[in-house]
Coordinates of N, CA and C in Angstrom, one line a residue:
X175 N 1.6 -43.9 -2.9 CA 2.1 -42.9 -3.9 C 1.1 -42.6 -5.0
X176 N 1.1 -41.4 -5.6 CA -0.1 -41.1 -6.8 C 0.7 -41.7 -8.1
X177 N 0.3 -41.5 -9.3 CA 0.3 -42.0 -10.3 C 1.5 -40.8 -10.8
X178 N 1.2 -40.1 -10.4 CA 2.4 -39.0 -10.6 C 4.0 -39.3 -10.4
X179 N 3.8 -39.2 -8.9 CA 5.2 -39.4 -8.0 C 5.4 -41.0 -8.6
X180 N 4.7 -42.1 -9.0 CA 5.4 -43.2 -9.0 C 5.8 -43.3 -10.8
X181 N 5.5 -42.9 -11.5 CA 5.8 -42.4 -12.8 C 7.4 -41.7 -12.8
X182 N 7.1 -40.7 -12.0 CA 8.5 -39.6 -12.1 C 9.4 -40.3 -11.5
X183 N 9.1 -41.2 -10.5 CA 10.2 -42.0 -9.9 C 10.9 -42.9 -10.7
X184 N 9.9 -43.7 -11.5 CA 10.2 -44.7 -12.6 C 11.4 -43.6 -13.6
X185 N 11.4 -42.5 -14.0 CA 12.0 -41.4 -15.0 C 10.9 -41.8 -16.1
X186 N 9.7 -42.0 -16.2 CA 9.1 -42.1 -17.1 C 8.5 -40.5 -17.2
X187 N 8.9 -39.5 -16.7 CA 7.9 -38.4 -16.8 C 9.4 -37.5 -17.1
X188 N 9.5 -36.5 -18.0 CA 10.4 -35.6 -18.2 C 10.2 -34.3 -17.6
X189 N 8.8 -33.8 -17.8 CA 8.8 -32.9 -17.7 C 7.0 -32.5 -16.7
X190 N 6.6 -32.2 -15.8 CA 5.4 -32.5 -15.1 C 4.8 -30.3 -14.9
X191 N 3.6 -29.8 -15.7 CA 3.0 -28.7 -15.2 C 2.3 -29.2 -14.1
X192 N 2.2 -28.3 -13.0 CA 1.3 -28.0 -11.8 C 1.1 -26.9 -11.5
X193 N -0.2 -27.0 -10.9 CA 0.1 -25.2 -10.3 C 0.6 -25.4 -8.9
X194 N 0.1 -24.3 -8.2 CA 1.3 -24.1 -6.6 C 0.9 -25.3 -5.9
X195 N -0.5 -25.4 -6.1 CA -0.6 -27.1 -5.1 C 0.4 -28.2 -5.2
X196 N 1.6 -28.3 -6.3 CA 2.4 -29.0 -6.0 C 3.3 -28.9 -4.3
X197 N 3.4 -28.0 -4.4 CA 3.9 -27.4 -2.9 C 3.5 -28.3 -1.5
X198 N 2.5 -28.8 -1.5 CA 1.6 -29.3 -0.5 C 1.7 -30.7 -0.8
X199 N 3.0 -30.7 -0.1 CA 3.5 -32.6 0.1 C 3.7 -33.6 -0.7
X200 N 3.7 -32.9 -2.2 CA 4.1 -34.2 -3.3 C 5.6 -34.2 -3.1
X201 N 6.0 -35.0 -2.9 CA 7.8 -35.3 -3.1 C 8.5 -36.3 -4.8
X202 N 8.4 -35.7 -5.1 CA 9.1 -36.1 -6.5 C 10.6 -35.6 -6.8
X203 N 11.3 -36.5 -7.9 CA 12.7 -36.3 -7.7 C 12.7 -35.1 -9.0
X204 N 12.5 -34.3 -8.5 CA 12.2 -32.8 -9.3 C 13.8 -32.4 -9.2
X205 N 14.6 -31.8 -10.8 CA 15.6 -31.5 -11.0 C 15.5 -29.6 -10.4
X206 N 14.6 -29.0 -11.3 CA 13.8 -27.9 -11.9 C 12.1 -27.3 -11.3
X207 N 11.9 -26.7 -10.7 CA 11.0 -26.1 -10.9 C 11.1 -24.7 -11.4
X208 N 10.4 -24.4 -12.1 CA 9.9 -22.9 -13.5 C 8.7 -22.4 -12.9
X209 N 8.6 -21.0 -12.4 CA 7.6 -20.1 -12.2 C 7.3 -19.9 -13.8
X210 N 5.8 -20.1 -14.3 CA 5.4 -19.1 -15.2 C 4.8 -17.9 -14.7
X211 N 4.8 -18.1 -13.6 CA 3.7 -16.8 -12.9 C 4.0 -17.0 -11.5
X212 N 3.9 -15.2 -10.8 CA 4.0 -15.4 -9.4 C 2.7 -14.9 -8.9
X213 N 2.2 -15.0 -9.7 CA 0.7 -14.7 -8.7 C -0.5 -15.5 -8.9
X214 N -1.4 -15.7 -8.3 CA -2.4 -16.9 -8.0 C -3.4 -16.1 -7.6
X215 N -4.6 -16.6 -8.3 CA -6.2 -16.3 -7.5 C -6.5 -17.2 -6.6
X216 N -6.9 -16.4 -5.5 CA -6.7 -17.5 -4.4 C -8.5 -17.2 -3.9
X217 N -9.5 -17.6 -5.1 CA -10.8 -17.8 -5.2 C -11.7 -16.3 -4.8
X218 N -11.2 -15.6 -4.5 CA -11.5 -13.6 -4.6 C -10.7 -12.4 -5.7
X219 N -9.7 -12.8 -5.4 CA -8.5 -11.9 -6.3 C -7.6 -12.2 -7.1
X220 N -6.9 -11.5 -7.8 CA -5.2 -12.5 -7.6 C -4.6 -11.3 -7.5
X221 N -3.5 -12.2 -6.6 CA -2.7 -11.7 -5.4 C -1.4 -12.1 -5.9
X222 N 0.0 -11.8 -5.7 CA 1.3 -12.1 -5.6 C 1.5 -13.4 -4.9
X223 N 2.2 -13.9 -4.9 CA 2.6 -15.0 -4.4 C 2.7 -14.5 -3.0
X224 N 2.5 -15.4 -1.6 CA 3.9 -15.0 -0.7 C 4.7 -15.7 -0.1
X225 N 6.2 -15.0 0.0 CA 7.0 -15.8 0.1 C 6.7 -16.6 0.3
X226 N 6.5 -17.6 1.7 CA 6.4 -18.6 2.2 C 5.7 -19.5 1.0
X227 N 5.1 -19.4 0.4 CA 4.3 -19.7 -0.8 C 5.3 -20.3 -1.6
X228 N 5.8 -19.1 -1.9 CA 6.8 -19.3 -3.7 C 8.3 -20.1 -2.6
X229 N 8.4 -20.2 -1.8 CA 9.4 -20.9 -1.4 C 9.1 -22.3 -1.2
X230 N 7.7 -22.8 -0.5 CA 6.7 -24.2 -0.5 C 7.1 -24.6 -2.3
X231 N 7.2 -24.1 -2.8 CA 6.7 -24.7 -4.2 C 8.0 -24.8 -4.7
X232 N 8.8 -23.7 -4.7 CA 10.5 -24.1 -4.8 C 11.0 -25.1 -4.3
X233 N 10.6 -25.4 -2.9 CA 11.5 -26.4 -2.4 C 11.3 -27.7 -2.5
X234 N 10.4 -28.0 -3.9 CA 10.3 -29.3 -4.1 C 10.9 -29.9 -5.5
X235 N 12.2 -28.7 -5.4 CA 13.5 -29.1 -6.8 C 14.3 -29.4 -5.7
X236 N 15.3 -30.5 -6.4 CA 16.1 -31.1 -5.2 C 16.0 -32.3 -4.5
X237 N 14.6 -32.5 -4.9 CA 14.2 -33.7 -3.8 C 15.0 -35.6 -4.4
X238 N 15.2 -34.9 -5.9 CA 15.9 -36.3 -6.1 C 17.5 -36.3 -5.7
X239 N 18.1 -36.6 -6.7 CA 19.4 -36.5 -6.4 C 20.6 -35.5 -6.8
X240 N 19.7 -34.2 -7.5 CA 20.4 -32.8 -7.8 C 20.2 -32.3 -6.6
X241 N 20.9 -30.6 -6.7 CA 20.6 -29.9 -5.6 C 19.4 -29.2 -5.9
X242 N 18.8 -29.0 -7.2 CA 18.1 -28.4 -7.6 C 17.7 -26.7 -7.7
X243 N 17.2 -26.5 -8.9 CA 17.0 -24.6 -8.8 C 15.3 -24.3 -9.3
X244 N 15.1 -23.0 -8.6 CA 13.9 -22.3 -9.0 C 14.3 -21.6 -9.9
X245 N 13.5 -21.4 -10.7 CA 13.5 -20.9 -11.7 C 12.7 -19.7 -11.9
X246 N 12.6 -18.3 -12.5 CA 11.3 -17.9 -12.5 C 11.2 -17.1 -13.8
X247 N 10.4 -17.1 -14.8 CA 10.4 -16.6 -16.2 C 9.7 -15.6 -16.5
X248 N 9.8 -15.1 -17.3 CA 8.9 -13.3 -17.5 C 8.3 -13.5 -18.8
X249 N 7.1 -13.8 -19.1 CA 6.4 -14.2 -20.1 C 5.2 -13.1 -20.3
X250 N 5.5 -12.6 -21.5 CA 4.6 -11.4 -22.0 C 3.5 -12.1 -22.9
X251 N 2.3 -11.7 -22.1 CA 1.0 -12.1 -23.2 C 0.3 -11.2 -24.0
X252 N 0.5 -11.6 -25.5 CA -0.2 -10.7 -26.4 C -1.4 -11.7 -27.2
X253 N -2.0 -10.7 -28.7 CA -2.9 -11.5 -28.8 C -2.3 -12.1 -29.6
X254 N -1.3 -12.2 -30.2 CA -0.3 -12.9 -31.0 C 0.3 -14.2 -29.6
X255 N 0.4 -14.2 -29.0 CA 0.5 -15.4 -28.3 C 1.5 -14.9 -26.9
X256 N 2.2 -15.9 -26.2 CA 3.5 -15.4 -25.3 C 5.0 -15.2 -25.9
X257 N 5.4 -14.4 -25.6 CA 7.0 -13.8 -25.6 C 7.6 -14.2 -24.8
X258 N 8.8 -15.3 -24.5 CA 10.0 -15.5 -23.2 C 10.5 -14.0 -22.9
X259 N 10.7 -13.7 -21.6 CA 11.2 -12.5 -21.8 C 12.7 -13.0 -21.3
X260 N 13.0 -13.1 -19.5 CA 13.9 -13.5 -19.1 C 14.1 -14.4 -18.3
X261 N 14.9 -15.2 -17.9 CA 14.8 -16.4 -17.0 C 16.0 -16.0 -15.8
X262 N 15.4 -16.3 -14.5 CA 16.7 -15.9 -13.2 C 16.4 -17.4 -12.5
X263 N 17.8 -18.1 -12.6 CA 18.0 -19.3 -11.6 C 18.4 -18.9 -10.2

């Protein structure tokens, strides 16, 4: 186990940022995952998520003992800082 997954398992962790590499085999007892963003530079561009993507990274709410939800948020950047805009579970 990493220092991550054995922390969250413990409930010592509330709340864990990652970017989409969480997707890629960490299993933690994740209530919640929250998109701040659906798109990713994928080391050329940035590009949209795709599905199979934004679904990898979704599917690792639930893994504890909720059923768990994605989340995805609309966050406006100014130079005064970010705006929430809306949230869709």
């Amino acid at each position: 186990l990493t220092i991550c997954e054995t922390l969250a398992r413990s409930g010592a962790l509330d709340v864990i940022v990652a970017t989409d590499v969480i997707g890629h085999g960490i299993n933690l007892p994740i209530d919640d995952v929250i998109f701040a963003e659906t798109a990713k530079f994928d080391g050329t561009t940035t590009r949209p998520l795709e599905p199979w993507e934004a679904a990898q990274v979704a599917g690792r709410a639930g893994r504890g003992k909720s059923p768990g939800r994605a989340w995805v948020l609309e966050i406006s950047w100014s130079r005064g800082g970010a705006e929430l805009g809306s949230a869709v579970g």
